[in-house]
Amino acid sequence: IAQYSLLKEHEVEKMFTLKPGRLPPADVKNIIFFVRPKLELMDIITDNVLREDRGRSPQRDFHILFVPRRSLLCEQWLKEQGVLGSFIHREQYSLDLIPFDGDLLSMESESAFKECYLESDQTSLYHAAKGLMTLQALYGTIPQIFGKGDCARHVANMMIRMKREFPGSQNSIFPVFDTLLLLDRNVDLLTPLATQLTYEGLIDEIYGIQNTYVKLPPEKFAPKKQGEGGKDLPTEPKKLQLNSAEELYAEIRDKNFNAVGSVLSKKAKIISAAFEERHHAKTVGEIKQFVSQLPHMQAARSSLANHTSIAELIKDITTSEDFFDNLTVEQEFMSGIDTDKVNNYIEDCIAQKHPLIKILRLVCLQSVCNSGLKQKVLDHYKREILQTYGYEHILTLNNLEKAGLLKPQTGGRNNYPTIRKTLRLWMDDVNEQNPNDISYVYSGYAPLSVRLAQLLARPGWRSIEEVLKMLPGPHFEERQQLPTGLQKKRQHGENRVTLVFFLGGVTYAEIAALRFLSQMEDGGTEYIIATTKLINGTTWIKSLMEKLEPAPF
Amino acid sequence: MSRVRADEEEYWHSSKFRAFTFDDEDDELSQLKESKRTVNSLRDIVDDDDDDLERVSWSGEPVGSISWSIKETASGSTSSLDGRDSSLQKGSSSYAALPKQASSYSLSSLFKGRNKLSSFQSLSDALTDTGVKNYAPELRRPKAEYKDYSSDWSPKDTVRRMQRGKVCSLERFRSLQDKLVLLDEAVAGHDGNVITAVLIFLKRTLRREILFRELEVRQVALCHLIHFLREMGEQKFLLDLLRFLDRTEEVALSQYREHLNIQDVEKRREFLKGCIGLPFSAEDTSHIQDHYTLLERQIIIEANDRHLEMSGQSELFRKYPRKASILNMPLVTTLFYSCFYHYTEAEGMFSSPTNLKKTFKIPDKQYVLTALAARAKLRAWGDVDALLTTKNWLGYTKKKAPIGFHRVVEILQRNNAPVQVLQEYVRLVEDVDTRLNLATKYKCHDVVIETYRDLKDRIQLTEYKCKVERGSAEEEKIHSILSN
């Protein structure tokens, strides 16, 4: 996140990524471990410290910085390994929310969902509340808080409590946010399971975006220079940073993938037209102007080349038969077709040993769209999965059941159709090129979470009380008093700003949908998004799976 | 001074009591200085006679404080210790300026508690017996902020301080009542770090039955403790807790999870055998039973086949050497393996596919699919044919594929089946469009031509003529059909 050069200015000699084994040699006295409080990482550090050359001089000093909090568990672990005493400083760096983009903050704690729903460990909620307090200290107290779900309730309670406990924290900053909306991931388990169909969403689904970087197969990015004849293709994956600072990416990231192609070709025409202009430049002044634009044009061209390559890569996959079949089944489930019997495609996939996560995504999706599966159907899937992928996955299936993703239908009532109809989750006529509704991000399915945000802004949740009661957890509204001087006198036509906090993770498609709502002319609301972690169905399910590899020690 | 020392010695020897502090350095520099000073003050209290001071390490064995710390530190960087020691000497003069009661809080609090020692001792003894892990006292660097030492914090304040990462001694909370209030405060704060800290303290100072009983009505804290135990691998304690709570299924699963840590297959098999009787849900019990049976089989098959492969007698193994051992593979993989290497064996053999099918009640679909893939890989087209042929009671034979013939074709094609073989199954695909598609894709001309003929589609047939080789039998066929 911080650039290397910046650290260099602060006299940091070298920066290493954490890995087991001996520390790389460096002529430094102080070594700082900058880590998340996780036990696996502690083991690596232990290894590092123990292998440190004892005879060397000057001796190195070790320091450890935990992000975002010191963890007692980790320190005890270090102590048990006999290295705790080696650290001169043990500190915490309270980094709660990390800005990812102009409108996106993330805590990057991938285990948050698992901790909250599987282990009932609410520490990440505590951090979320802390992060929100920091945000309020910087951007003013948020006058209205809405929320849905147990975790949301907890976070709101904690915020109110923290405020009460530090009465001095009343600040005099004019509030930037009008509303805070806290949403539990388990209110909307459906959305992350479906395949995202926005450009950014697909990049994430297929290649995985990590901390705004994506690694891509290098073949398509070989430098096309004459004379080289493609001799030395780069073998390292191509690493690209993706954020809205890149003009082209900002434009296409949230579009449905089917609309990306036309934008790219349009851009290509504009750029080549711009390059053509040099022939028309007659006067010195014109040439000068052209030259001054060159760097910008060069950048635009390379950005266009990159995204054309990425789009080609994705296109290869989205046009494949399997992708299409998978999507068809997903869409059938989401529109409520045949959710109560064993699905042929899922059976086929199991028989062909498709990746287990893909199977689990589909089965969970079916379960969620049917408010739980019939016992017989559930047992059938379970048996097939265990027989094909190994009995030890019984632990993972158990986790999914605990998280509510996979469950037997109880009470024999399927609420999903009601929810779908009331919240208009399924739209049959989707306009992918020029969308008029958020459902374009999944080519038909409108993310439930975002629908809730949309309905909250207009006409308000009172209109959907019945459905809210069907979704898990309480819904609530809190107000934080502002000093009269700070109350906003709203200009006519000025947009309200809502901060939406997804507890347990958010997908790129949901972000795209919220950005779409912000841009709607008559929307009247702008959205800023915060979350515990950026997720997609795969990373999400993975975080819930039992680690089956025995620990390396 | 000596009196203090005597008290202290007696204290440490008699009770094995351990101080419990959380240390933290907020303003590194000033605090570090302070902590150094405190270390010095400590040294004075113990009269520089380190050997008399018993410390207890994590493993529960008493260790000499300094020598222990040297060992501990030496493993990493000795310079920190050196630096500390030299500043100890230097700092000892500054210590004199400190007010007496300002010495280490954690120690003085221990002394205060001496009157109640007897009752406390029994508790801690009981705990030592049960093998609970303990935490070494942070004598080397007890925490500093002197102004805090004088005040008694309420549970609430303590929790709040801990949330901010400050040092707190929890030893002051002696009565059960106090401890529970403390726990409730921690839970109300929602900070897992603090809750865990308090729980560790309670776990150490309360008898199990009491702790379990109180946690039963405090679900949040309970979850944290379970998580903590799982992370630290305190399996036994965890199982006791779950058993107490009557969460039998969780006990079972938790115990079952253990098998993942067992590398040796024989031991793993034994362990799984023990798991069968655990109180799983009915559905899971059968899965666990199957898991055990499967591993048992795999061990037998593996031993036989390894021998067979080594001896080089079997042509099959010579031609297709095994890529990996079959141990711990999923059931379907095992079935594939047995269809590959042991297809013709009688049902009585453990390694025969039919035996596996029967034992594990493998559905027809799954079985045919796996067997098909295995036989096709060996290019044993006769077996494929036999697999898909069923006889009815009149003795007629009929081709049947529970997976649908389009899938059969796919699998065969992937294994480079010759057109003659492929054709036979393409012909059996029921859906006309799929059949045409597949036939065109895999160049089964006969099938295409016949299908168009049946559809009476002259136009398509004429068009198709240019796709077959000139002068071939297929072209001839098209001609004869078109002229009819």
XYZ file of N, CA and C in Angstrom, chain A residues 25 27 43 46 71 85 89 132 189 206-207 259 320 336 345 403 427 434 443 450 510 530:
66
model
N 19.893 -11.958 4.113
C 20.902 -11.142 4.763
C 20.715 -9.676 4.411
N 22.241 -5.719 5.891
C 23.080 -5.088 6.881
C 22.266 -4.097 7.701
N 4.050 -18.733 13.160
C 4.982 -19.843 12.981
C 6.126 -19.451 12.054
N 8.451 -17.284 13.977
C 9.249 -18.099 14.889
C 10.415 -18.722 14.147
N -2.624 -9.349 19.279
C -3.466 -10.456 19.673
C -2.768 -11.239 20.758
N 10.443 -13.500 23.885
C 11.432 -12.630 24.506
C 12.381 -11.983 23.517
N 10.087 -4.784 20.858
C 8.829 -4.055 20.838
C 7.720 -4.916 20.286
N -15.359 2.531 12.094
C -16.424 3.512 11.857
C -16.255 4.718 12.767
N -27.303 -14.153 1.513
C -26.293 -15.178 1.237
C -26.244 -15.505 -0.245
N -12.488 -15.022 -12.278
C -11.626 -15.906 -13.062
C -10.178 -15.854 -12.583
N -9.679 -14.660 -12.331
C -8.264 -14.569 -11.975
C -8.024 -14.171 -10.524
N -21.253 -5.506 -22.508
C -21.210 -4.137 -22.999
C -19.781 -3.624 -23.109
N -17.372 -20.320 -23.351
C -17.259 -21.777 -23.269
C -18.605 -22.380 -22.864
N -36.184 -19.183 -9.622
C -37.098 -20.076 -8.913
C -37.542 -21.297 -9.688
N -27.375 -30.975 -13.889
C -26.078 -30.382 -14.200
C -25.127 -30.533 -13.010
N -23.301 -22.205 8.808
C -23.383 -20.832 8.323
C -24.723 -20.562 7.652
N -35.356 -9.830 -12.824
C -35.888 -8.995 -13.886
C -35.703 -9.728 -15.209
N -27.254 -0.533 -21.935
C -27.604 0.709 -21.240
C -28.562 0.391 -20.107
N -26.966 -9.981 -14.966
C -27.801 -10.259 -16.140
C -29.161 -10.834 -15.773
N -28.242 -4.857 -2.353
C -28.290 -3.531 -2.951
C -29.738 -3.067 -3.085
N -21.787 -6.174 -6.522
C -22.616 -5.351 -5.644
C -22.116 -3.912 -5.625
N -18.106 0.332 2.333
C -17.081 -0.195 3.227
C -17.418 -1.648 3.496
